[in-house]
XYZ file of C-alpha atoms in Angstrom:
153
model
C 13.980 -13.442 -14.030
C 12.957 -11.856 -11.214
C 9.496 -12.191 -9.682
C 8.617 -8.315 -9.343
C 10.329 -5.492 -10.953
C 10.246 -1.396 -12.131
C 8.583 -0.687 -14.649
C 10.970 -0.094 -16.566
C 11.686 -3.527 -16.418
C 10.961 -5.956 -19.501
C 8.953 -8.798 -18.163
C 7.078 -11.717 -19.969
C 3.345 -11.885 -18.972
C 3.394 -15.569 -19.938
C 5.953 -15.885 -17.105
C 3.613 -15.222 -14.550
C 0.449 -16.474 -16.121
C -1.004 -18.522 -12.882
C 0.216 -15.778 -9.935
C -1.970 -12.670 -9.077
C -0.615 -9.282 -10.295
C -0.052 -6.574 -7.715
C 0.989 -3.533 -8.983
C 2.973 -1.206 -6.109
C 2.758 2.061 -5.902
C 6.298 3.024 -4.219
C 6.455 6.278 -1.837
C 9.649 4.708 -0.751
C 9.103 1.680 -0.285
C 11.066 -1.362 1.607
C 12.462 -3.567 -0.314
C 11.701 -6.614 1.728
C 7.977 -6.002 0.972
C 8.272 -6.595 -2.642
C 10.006 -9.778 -2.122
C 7.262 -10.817 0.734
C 4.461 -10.237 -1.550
C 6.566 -12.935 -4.076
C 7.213 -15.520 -1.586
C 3.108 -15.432 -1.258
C 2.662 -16.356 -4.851
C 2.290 -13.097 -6.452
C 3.990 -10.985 -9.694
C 4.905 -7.517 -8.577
C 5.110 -4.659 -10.888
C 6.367 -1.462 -9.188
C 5.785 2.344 -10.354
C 6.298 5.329 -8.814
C 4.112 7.081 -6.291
C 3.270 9.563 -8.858
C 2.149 7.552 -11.603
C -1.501 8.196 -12.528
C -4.397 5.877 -12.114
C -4.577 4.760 -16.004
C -1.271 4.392 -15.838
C -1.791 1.758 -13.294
C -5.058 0.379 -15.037
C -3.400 0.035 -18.219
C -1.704 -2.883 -16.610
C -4.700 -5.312 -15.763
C -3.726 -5.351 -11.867
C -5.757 -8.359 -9.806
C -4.880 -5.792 -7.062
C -2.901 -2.505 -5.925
C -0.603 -2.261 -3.096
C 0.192 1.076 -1.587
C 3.609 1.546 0.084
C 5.233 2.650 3.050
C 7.323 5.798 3.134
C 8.048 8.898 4.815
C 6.248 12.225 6.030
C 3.137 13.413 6.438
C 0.149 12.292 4.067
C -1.599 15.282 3.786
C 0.164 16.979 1.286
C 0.545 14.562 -0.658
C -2.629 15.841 -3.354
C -1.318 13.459 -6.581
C -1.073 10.635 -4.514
C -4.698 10.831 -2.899
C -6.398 11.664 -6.357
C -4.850 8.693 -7.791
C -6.051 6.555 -5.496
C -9.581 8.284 -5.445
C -9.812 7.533 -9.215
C -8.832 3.824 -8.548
C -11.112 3.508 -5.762
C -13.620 0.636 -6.666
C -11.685 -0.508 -9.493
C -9.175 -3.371 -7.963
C -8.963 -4.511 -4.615
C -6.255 -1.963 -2.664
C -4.492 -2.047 0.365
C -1.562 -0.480 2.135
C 0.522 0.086 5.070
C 1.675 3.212 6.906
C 2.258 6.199 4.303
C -0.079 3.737 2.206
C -3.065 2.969 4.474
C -2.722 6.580 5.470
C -3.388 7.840 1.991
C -5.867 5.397 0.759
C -7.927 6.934 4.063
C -7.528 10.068 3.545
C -8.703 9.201 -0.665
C -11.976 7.630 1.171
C -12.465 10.171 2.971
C -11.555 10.016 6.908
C -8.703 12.152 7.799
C -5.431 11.787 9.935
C -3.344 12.891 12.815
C 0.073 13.392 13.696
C 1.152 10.818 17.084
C 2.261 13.197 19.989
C 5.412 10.376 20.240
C 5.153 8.294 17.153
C 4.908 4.399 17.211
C 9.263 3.588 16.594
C 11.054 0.623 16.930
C 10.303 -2.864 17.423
C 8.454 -5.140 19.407
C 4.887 -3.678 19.020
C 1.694 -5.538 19.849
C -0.712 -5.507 17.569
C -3.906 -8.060 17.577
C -4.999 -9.875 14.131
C -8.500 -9.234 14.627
C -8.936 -12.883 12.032
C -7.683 -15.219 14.867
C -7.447 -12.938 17.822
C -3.408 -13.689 18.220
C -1.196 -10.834 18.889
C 1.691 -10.534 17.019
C 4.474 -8.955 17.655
C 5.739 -5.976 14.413
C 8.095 -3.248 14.164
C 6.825 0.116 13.668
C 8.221 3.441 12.578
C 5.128 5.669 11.877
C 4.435 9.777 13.396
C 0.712 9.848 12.031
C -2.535 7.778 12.379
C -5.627 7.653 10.723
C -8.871 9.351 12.909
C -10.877 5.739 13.103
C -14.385 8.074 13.851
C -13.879 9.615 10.447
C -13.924 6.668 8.434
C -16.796 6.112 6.310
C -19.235 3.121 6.806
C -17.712 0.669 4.245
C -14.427 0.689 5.928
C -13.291 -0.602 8.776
């Protein structure tokens, strides 16, 4: 049986009874990600960006994980009042389309890159250990880091 899955997907809770569930909120997601947050111990359940907040309550997440995908966040109203109604609830996170939104749900706002960050080989410093690590990138909007509240960082 696969380790994460749809929703759609019949799955057997006492399967995973000892691994964290993270439930993924896909606004086109890569693939790969899914299977990284596997090989680090946890059981992914996936459901589409528009899927409402009890929707993802109603399945006892440890955590929520907000994916990557394409465009401008802005418009994207359903997606940042989901997130503002699980704001507090689990522990969150996301990347690019993901960490875009859940800023923009907190309440900082976000730009559009004159260039974009694209391709691979990018620098960026874990600010944990100080190393620089070297990612791929393929984002056309930031988050305004003055416009984020207190809490967040």
């Amino acid at each position: 049986m696969s380790k994460w899955s749809r929703i759609s997907d019949a799955m057997s809770a006492d399967s995973y009874a000892d691994e964290h569930h993270v439930v993924a909120l896909d606004f086109g997601m890569k693939w790969n990600i899914a299977r990284y947050l596997q090989e680090s111990g946890c059981r992914v359940t996936i459901l589409p960006g528009t899927a409402s907040a009890e929707e993802v309550l109603a399945l006892s997440p440890d955590g929520i994980f907000l994916s990557n995908g394409p465009g401008d966040p802005e418009p994207l109203d359903y997606a940042i009042n989901t997130i503002k109604n699980l704001l507090g609830k689990r522990p969150m996170f996301g990347i690019c389309l993901g960490h875009q939104l859940f800023a923009l749900a907190s309440g900082a706002k976000t730009f559009k890159l004159k260039f974009g960050h694209r391709g691979a080989n990018q620098p960026v410093q874990n600010l944990d250990s100080t190393r620089v690590e070297i990612t791929a990138q393929n984002h056309g909007f930031a988050v305004e880091e003055e416009t984020l509240p207190d809490h967040l960082e």
